[in-house]
CSV table of C-alpha atoms and ligand atoms in Angstrom, one decimal:
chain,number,residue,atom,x,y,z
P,1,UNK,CA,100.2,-89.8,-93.5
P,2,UNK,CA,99.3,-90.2,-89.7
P,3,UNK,CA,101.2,-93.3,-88.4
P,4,UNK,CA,99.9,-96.8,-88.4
P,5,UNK,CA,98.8,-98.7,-85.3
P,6,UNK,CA,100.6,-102.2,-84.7
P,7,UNK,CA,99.1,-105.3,-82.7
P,8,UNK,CA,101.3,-108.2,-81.7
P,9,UNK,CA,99.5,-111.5,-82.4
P,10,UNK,CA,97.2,-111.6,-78.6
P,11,UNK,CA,96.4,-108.5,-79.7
P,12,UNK,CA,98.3,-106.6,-77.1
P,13,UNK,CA,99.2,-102.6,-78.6
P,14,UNK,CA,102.1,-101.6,-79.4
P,15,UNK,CA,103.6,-98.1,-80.9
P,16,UNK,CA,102.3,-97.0,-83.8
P,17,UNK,CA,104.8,-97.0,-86.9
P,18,UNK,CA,105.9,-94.9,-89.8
P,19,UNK,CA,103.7,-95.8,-92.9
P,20,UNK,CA,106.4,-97.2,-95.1
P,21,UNK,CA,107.5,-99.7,-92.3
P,22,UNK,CA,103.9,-100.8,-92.3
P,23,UNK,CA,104.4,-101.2,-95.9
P,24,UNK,CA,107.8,-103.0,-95.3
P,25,UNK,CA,106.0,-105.4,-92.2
P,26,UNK,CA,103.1,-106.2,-94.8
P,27,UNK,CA,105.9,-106.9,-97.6
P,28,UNK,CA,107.8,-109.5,-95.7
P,29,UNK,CA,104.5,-111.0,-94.7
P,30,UNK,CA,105.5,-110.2,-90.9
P,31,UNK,CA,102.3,-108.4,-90.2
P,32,UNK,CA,98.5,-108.3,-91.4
P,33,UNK,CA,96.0,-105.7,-91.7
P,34,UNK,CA,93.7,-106.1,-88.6
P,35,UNK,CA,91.2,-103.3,-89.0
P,36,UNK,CA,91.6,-100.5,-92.4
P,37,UNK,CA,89.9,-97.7,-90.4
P,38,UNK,CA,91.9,-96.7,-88.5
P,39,UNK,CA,94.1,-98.6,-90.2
P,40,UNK,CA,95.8,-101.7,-87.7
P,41,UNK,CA,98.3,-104.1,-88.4
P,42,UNK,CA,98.8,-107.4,-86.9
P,43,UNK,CA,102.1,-109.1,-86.1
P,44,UNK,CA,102.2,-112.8,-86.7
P,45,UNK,CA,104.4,-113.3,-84.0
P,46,UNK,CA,104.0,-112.4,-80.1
P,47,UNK,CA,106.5,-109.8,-78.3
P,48,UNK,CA,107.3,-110.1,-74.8
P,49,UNK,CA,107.7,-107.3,-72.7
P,50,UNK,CA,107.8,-104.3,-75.5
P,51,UNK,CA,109.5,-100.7,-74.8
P,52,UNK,CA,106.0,-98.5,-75.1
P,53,UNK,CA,105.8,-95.2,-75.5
P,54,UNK,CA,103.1,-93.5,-73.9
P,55,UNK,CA,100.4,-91.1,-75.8
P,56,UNK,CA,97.8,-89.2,-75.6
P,57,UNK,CA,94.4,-88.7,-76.9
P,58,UNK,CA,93.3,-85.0,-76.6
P,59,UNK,CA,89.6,-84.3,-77.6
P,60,UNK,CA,88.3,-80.9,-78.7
P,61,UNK,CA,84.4,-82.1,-78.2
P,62,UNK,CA,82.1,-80.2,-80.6
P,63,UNK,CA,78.5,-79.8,-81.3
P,64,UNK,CA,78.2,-80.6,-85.1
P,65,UNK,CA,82.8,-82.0,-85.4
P,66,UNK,CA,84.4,-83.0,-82.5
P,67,UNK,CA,88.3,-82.9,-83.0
P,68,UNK,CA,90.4,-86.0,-81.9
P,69,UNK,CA,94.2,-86.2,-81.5
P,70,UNK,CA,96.7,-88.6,-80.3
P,71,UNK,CA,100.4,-86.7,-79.1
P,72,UNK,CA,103.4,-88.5,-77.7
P,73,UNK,CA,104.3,-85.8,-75.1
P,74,UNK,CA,107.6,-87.1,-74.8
P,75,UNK,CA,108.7,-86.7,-78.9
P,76,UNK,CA,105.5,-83.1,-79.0
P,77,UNK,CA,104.5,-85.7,-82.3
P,78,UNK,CA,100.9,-85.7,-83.1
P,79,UNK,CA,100.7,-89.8,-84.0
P,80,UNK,CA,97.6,-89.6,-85.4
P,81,UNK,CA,94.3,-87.1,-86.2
P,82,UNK,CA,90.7,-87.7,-86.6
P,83,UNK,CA,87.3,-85.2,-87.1
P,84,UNK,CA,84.5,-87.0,-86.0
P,85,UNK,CA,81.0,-85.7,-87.6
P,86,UNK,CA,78.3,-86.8,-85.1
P,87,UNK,CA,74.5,-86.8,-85.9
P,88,UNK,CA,73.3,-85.1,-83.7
P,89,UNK,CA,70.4,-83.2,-86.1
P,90,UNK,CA,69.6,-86.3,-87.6
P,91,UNK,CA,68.8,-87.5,-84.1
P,92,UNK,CA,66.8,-84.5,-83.5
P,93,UNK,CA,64.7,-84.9,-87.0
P,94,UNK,CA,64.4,-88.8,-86.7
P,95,UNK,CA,62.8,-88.1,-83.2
P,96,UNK,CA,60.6,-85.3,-83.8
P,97,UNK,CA,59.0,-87.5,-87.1
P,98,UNK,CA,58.4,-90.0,-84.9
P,99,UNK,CA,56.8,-87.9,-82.2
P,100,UNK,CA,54.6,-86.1,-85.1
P,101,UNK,CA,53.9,-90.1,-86.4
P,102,UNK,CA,52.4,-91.2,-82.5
P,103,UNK,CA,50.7,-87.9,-81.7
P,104,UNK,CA,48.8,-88.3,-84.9
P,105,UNK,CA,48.1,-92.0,-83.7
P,106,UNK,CA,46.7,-91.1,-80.7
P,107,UNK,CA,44.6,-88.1,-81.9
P,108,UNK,CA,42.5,-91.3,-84.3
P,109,UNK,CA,39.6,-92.1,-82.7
P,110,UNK,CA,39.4,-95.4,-82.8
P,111,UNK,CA,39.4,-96.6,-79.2
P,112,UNK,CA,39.3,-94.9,-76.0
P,113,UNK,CA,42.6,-94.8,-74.4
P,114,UNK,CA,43.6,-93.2,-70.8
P,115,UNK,CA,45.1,-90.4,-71.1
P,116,UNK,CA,48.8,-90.0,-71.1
P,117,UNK,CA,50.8,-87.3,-70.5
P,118,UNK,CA,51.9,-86.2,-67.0
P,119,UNK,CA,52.6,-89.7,-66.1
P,120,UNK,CA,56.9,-89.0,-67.6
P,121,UNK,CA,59.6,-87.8,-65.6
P,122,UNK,CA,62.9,-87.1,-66.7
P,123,UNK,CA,65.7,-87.6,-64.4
P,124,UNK,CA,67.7,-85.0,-63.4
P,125,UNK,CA,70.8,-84.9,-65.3
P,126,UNK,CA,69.7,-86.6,-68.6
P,127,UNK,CA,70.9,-85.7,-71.6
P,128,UNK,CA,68.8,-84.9,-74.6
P,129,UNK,CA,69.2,-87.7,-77.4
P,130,UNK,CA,71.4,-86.3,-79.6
P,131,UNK,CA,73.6,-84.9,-76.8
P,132,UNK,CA,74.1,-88.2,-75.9
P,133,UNK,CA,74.9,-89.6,-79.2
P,134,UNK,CA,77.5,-87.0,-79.6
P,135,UNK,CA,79.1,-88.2,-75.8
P,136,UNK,CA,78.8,-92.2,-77.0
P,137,UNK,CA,80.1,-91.2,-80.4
P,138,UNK,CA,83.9,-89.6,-78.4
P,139,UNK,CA,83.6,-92.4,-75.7
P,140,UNK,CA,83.7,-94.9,-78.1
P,141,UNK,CA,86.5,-93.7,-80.2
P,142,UNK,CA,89.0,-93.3,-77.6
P,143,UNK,CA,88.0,-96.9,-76.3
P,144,UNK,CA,89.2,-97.8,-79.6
P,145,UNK,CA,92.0,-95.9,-79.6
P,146,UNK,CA,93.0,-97.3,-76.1
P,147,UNK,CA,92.9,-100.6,-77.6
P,148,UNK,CA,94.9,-99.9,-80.6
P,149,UNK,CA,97.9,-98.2,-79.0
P,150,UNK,CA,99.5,-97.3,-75.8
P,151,UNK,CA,97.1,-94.2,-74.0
P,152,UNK,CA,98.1,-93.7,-71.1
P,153,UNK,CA,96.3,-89.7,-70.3
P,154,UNK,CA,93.0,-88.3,-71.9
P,155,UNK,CA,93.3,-84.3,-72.8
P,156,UNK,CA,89.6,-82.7,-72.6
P,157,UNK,CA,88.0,-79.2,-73.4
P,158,UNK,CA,85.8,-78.6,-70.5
P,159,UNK,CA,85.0,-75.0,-71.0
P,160,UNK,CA,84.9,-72.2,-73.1
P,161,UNK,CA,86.9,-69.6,-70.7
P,162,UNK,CA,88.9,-70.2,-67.5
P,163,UNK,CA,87.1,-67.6,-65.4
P,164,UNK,CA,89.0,-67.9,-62.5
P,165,UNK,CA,92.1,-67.8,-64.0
P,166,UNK,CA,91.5,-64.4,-64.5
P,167,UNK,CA,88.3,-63.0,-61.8
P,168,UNK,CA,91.7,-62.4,-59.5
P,169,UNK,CA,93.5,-61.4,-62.1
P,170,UNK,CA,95.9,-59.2,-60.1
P,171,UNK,CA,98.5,-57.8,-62.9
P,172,UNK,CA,99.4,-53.9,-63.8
P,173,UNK,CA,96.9,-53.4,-66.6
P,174,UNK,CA,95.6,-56.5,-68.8
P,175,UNK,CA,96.3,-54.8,-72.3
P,176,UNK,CA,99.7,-54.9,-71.7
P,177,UNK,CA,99.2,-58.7,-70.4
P,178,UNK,CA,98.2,-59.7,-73.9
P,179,UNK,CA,101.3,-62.0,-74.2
P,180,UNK,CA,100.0,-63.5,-71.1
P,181,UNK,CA,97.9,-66.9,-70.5
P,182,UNK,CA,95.3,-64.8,-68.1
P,183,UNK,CA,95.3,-61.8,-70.3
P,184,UNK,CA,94.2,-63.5,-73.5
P,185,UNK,CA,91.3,-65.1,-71.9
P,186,UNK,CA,90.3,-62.2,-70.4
P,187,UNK,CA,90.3,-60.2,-73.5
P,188,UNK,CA,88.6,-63.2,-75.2
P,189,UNK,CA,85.8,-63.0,-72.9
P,190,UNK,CA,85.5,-59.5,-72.8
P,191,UNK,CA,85.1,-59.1,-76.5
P,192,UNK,CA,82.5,-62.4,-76.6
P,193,UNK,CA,80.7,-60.6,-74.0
P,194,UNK,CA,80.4,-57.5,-75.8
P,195,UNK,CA,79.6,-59.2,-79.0
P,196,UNK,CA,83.2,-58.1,-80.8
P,197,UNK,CA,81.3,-54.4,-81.0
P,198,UNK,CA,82.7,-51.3,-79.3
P,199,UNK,CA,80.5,-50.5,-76.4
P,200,UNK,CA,80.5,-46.9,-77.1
P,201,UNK,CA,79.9,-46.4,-80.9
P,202,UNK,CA,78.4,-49.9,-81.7
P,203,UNK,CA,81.5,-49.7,-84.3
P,204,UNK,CA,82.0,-53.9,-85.6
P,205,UNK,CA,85.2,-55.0,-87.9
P,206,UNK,CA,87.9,-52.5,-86.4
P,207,UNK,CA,90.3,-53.0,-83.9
P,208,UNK,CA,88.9,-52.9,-80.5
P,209,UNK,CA,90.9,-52.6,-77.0
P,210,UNK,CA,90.2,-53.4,-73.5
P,211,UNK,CA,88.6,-50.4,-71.4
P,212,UNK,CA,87.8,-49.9,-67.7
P,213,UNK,CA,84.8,-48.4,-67.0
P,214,UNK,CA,86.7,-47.5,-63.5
P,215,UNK,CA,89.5,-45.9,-64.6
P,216,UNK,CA,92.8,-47.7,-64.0
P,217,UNK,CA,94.4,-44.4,-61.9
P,218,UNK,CA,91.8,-44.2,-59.6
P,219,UNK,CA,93.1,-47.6,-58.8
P,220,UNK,CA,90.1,-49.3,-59.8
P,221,UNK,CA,89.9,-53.5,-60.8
P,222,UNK,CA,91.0,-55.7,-63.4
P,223,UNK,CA,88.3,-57.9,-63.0
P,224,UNK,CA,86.3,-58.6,-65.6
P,225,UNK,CA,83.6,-56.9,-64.6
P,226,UNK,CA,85.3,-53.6,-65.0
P,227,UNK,CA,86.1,-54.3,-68.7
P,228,UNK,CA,84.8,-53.8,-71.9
P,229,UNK,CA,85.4,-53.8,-76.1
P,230,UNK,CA,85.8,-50.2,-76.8
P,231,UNK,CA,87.4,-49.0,-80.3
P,232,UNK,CA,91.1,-46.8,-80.5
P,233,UNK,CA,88.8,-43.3,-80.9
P,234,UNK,CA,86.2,-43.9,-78.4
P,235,UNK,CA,89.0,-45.2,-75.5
P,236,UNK,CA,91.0,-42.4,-76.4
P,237,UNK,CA,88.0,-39.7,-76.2
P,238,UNK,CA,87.3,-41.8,-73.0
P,239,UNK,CA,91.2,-41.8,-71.4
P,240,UNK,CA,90.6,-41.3,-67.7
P,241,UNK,CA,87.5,-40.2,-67.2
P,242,UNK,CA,84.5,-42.3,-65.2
P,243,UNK,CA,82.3,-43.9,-67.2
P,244,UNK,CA,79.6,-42.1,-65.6
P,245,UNK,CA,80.8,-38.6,-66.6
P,246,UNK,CA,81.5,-39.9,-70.3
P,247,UNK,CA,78.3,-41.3,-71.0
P,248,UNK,CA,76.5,-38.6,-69.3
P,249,UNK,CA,74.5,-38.0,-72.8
P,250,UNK,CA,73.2,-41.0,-73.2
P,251,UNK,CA,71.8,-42.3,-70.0
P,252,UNK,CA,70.4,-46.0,-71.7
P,253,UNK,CA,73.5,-46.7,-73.3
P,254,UNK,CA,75.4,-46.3,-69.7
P,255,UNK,CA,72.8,-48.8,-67.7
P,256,UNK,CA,72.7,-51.5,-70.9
P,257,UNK,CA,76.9,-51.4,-70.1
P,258,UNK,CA,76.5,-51.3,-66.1
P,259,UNK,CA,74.0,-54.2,-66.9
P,260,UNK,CA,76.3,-56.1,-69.1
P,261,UNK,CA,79.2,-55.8,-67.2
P,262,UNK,CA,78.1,-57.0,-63.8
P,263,UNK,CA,76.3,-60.6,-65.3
P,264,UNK,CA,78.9,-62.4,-66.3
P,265,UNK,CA,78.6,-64.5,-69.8
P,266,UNK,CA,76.1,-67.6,-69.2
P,267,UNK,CA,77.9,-69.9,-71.9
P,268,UNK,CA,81.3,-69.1,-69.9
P,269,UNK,CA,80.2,-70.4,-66.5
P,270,UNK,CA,80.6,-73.4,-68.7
P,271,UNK,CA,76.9,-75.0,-68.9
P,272,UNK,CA,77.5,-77.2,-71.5
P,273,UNK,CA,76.0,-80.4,-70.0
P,274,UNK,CA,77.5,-82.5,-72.9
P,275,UNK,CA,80.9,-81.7,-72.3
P,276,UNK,CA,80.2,-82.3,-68.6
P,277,UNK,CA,78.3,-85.8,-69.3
P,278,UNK,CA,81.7,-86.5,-71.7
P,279,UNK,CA,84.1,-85.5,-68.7
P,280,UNK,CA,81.9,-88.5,-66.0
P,281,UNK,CA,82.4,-90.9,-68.9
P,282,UNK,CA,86.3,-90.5,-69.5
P,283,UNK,CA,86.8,-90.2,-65.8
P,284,UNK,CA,85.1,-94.0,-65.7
P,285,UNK,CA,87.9,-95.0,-68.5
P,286,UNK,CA,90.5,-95.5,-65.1
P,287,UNK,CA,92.8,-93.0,-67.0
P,288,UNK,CA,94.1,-89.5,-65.7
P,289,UNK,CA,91.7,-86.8,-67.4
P,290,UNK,CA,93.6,-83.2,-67.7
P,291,UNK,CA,90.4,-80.5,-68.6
P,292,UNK,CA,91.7,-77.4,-70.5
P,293,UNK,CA,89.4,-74.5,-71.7
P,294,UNK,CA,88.5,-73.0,-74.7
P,295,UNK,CA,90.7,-70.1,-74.6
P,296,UNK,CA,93.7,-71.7,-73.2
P,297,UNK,CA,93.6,-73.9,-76.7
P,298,UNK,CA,93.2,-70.7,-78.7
P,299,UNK,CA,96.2,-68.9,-76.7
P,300,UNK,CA,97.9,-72.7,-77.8
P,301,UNK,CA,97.3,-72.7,-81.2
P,302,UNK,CA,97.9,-69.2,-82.0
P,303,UNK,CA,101.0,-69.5,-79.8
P,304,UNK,CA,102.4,-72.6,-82.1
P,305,UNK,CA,101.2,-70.8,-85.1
P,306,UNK,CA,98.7,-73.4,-86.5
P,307,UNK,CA,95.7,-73.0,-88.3
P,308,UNK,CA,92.1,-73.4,-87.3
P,309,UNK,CA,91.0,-77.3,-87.7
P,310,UNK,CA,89.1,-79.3,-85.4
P,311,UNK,CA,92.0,-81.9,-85.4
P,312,UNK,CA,94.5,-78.6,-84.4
P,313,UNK,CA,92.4,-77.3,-82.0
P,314,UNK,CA,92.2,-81.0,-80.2
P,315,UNK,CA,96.0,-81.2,-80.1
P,316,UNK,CA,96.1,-78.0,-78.4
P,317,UNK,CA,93.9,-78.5,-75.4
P,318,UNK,CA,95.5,-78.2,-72.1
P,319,UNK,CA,98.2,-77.0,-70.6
P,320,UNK,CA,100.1,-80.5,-71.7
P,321,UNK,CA,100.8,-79.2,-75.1
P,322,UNK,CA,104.4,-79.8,-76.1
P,323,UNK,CA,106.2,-76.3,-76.7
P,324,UNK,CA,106.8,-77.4,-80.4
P,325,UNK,CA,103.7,-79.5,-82.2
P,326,UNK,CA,105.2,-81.8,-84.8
P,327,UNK,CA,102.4,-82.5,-87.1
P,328,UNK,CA,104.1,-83.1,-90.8
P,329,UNK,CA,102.5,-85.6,-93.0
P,330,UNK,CA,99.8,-86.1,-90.1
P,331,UNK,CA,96.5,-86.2,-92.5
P,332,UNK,CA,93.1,-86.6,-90.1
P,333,UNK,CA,91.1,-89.2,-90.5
P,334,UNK,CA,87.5,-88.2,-91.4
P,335,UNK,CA,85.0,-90.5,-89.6
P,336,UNK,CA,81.2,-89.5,-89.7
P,337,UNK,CA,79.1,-91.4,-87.8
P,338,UNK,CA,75.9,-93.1,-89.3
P,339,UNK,CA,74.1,-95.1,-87.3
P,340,UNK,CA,73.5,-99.0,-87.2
P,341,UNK,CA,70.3,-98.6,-89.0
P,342,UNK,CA,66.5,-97.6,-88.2
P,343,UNK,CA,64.3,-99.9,-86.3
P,344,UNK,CA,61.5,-98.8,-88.1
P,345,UNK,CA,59.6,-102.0,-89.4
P,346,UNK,CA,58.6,-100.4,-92.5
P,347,UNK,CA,57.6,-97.2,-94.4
P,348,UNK,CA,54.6,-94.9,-94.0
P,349,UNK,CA,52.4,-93.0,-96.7
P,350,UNK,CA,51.6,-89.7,-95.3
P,351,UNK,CA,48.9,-90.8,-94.0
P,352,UNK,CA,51.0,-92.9,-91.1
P,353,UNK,CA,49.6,-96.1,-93.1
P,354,UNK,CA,52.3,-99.1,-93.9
P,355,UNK,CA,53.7,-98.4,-97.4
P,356,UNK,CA,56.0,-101.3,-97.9
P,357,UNK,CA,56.1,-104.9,-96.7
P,358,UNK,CA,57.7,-105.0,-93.3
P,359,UNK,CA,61.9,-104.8,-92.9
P,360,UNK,CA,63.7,-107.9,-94.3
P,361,UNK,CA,66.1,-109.5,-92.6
P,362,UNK,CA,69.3,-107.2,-91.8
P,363,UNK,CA,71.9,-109.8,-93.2
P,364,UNK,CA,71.6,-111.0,-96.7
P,365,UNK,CA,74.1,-113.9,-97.8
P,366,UNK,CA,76.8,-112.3,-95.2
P,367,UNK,CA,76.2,-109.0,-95.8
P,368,UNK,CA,74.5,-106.0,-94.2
P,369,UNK,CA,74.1,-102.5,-95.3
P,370,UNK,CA,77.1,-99.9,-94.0
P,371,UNK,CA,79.7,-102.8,-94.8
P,372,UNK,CA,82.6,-101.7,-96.9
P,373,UNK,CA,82.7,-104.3,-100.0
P,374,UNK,CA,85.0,-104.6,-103.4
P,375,UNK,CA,82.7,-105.9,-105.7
P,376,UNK,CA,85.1,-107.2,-109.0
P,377,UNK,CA,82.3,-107.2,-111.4
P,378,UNK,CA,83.8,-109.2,-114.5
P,379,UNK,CA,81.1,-109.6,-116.9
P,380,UNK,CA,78.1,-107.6,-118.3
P,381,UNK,CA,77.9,-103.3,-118.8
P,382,UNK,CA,78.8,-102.6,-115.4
P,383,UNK,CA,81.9,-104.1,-115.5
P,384,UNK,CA,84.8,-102.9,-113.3
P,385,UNK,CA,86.2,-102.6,-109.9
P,386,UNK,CA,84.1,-100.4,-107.2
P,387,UNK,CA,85.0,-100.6,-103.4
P,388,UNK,CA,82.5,-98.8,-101.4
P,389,UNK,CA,79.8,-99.4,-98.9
P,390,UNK,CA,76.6,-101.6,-99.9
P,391,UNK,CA,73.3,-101.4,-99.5
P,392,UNK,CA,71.7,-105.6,-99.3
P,393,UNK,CA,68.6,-106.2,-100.9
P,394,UNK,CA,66.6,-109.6,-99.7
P,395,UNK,CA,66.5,-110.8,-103.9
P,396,UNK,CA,70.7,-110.8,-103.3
P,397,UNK,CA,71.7,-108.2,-105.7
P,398,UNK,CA,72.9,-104.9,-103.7
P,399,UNK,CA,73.4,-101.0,-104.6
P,400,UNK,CA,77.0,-99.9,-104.3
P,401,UNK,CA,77.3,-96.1,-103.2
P,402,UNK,CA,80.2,-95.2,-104.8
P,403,UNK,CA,81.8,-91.2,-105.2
P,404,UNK,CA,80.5,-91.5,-108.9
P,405,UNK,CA,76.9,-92.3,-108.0
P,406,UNK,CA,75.3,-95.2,-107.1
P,407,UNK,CA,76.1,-98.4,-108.8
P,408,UNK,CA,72.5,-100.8,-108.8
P,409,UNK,CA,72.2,-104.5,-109.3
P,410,UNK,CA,75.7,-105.9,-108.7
P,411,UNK,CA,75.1,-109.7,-107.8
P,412,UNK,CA,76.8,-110.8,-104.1
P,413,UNK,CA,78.5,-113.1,-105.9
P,414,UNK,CA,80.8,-110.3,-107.1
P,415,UNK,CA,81.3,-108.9,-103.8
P,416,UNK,CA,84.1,-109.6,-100.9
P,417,UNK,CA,83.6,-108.0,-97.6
P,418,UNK,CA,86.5,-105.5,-96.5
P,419,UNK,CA,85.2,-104.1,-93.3
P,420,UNK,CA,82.2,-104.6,-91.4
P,421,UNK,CA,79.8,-101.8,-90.4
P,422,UNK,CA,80.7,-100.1,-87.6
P,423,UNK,CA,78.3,-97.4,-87.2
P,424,UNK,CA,80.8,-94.9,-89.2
P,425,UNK,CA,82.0,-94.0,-92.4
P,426,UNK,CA,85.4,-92.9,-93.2
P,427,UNK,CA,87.5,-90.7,-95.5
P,428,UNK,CA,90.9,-89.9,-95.3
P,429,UNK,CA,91.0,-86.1,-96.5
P,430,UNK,CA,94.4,-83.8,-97.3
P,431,UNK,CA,94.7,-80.5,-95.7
P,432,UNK,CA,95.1,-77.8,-98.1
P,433,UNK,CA,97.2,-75.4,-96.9
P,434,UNK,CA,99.4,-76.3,-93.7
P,435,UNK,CA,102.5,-74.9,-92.6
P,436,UNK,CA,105.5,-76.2,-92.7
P,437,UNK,CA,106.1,-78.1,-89.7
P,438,UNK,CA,107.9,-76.4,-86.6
I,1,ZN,ZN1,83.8,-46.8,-80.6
């Protein structure tokens, strides 16, 4: 299990302990449970002055998972793991409805209206909705995190490639550089570039080396831009000759190459505004940010021998990373984030027409939809224990989503709130198959 975060009694954080001291803290009736996900204790007692040790929380930010990861880089232990799903589509489907809902409003004749539509701007810079859930969903996980434990540096993945770490890439020949920091992001980008296809034969699945298309001995470049994927046949028919004399058959083949080669890759310049809009916000936490790139977090993990997780991947980003990751028993915590609810005031037919009285209240008898509730249901068929989150209904008897199916009519009288809704849901979830620890 990942480790469990401690509070004193003001709340201030403390290091996070193993899981059976938790257990022995909770035992003695020293401590509390503050918050089950992530799951906090509370001391009952205050402690002056306590010996901290720093962490911290590296984030691998993702489209659809971002990857979250909490590393003392004084013990290389990852503390804790978490894989946030954001909702980023939903966001995209919920806003396109309702654009479809308004356009077909407008188009009604039933009143004249002014028309309306080259009276928007968008500032420059904005995000697009679901961009910016994604950025609000990783701000306000580490904002947790920094009150739960002691953070004291945020790890980020700014880009996919490093690209000048290796445009003066000044070293004898890169293939023999694989080993190298430079070399394997070079060869990463290279083969992205060239869609992991040999340039010459269009070959896909085999084992493709890096190629100049200025031969090394006449002393050409190791930029980049002098590089591409070419299969073991096709480099060795190639060996030193110019590119130009070797593809001297096939004139379009050569100019799609000269092309390719001179504009370097779009998504590598790094335009990912997300991760840039992610980078201003942690910056405005007051901590120090370290910014790593994708391929220096491959040539990590790889390195360290670990597979390929989101939670893995977070742990590795930047040059930070302990020599040795220690991440036995560490099981990520698998938060999905859903939203505090629709304002919507009620539902449509398909004609855009009110289908259903409008929205209740949110609260019913102390309880809203999303919260976490064990209902202890003693009497009648559905008889039994079920913790899970609830859906209220105004008449006071709520549906219980449970892993078996939904469980309807269970009276609130039944129920006792375990956590509130927080705008996620969570499930702690084993790894299969990890190697044993370093
Ligand atoms: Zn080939």
């Amino acid at each position: 299990m990942s480790k469990v975060f401690v509070l004193d009694t003001n709340t201030q954080s403390l290091n996070p302990v193993h899981l059976g001291r938790a257990r022995l803290l909770l035992k003695q009736g020293k401590a509390a449970v503050y918050r089950s996900y992530p799951f906090t204790l509370i001391l009952k007692r205050a402690v002056e002055q306590p010996h901290l040790e720093p962490l911290r929380v590296k984030v691998d930010p993702g489209s659809k998972t971002s990857g979250i990861a909490l590393v003392n880089d004084g013990s290389s232990e990852v503390v804790w793991a978490a894989e946030l799903i954001h909702r980023g589509e939903q966001i995209k489907r919920d806003m396109d409805k309702r654009r479809a809902v308004r356009k077909n409003r407008r188009q009604r004749k039933t009143r004249y209206r002014q028309p309306r539509f080259d009276n928007r701007r968008k500032r420059k810079g904005t995000l697009q909705p679901s961009q910016t859930s994604r950025v609000c969903n990783v701000v306000t996980w580490i904002r947790r995190l920094m009150r739960l434990c002691p953070v004291s540096a945020i790890s980020q993945e700014l880009v996919r490639f490093d690209t000048q770490a290796f445009e003066n890439l000044d070293i004898e020949d890169v293939q023999y550089q694989q080993g190298t920091l430079a070399g394997y992001e070079v060869r990463e980008y290279v083969l992205l570039k060239c869609s992991h296809q040999c340039s010459y034969c269009d070959a896909r699945q085999v084992p493709l080396e890096l190629d100049h298309l200025q031969p090394r001995a006449k002393l050409s470049s190791n930029r980049a831009s002098n590089l591409v994927a070419a299969c073991k046949p096709c480099n060795q028919r190639k060996g030193n000759q110019d590119i130009r004399d070797f593809l001297k058959g096939q004139p379009e083949r050569l100019a799609r190459i000269l092309a390719q080669a001179k504009t370097p890759l779009r998504d590598a310049a790094a335009v990912n505004a997300m991760r840039w809009a992610l980078y201003e916000r942690l910056k405005a936490l007051g901590l120090p940010v370290e910014c790593g790139s994708g391929g220096l977090t491959k040539f990590n993990r790889i390195t360290r021998d670990l597979p390929k997780t989101h939670w893995l991947d977070a742990a590795c980003v930047g040059r930070s990373t302990p020599e040795h990751l220690v991440i036995k028993h560490v099981v990520p915590l698998r938060i999905t984030a859903t939203g505090h609810g629709s304002r919507q005031m009620c539902l449509m037919d398909e004609h855009g027409f009110p289908r259903t009285k409008p929205k209740g209240a949110k609260r019913v008898k102390g309880f809203q939809t999303g919260d976490l509730v064990r209902a202890v249901v003693t009497r009648g068929t559905k008889q039994g224990t079920y913790v899970s989150k609830v859906a209220v209904r105004t008449r006071g008897v709520f549906n219980i989503k449970t892993v078996r199916g939904t469980v309807t009519d269970i009276h609130h009288r039944f129920c006792t709130l375990v956590a509130r809704s927080d705008g996620y849901s969570y499930h702690a979830r084993k790894e299969a198959a990890l190697p044993p620890a370093a």
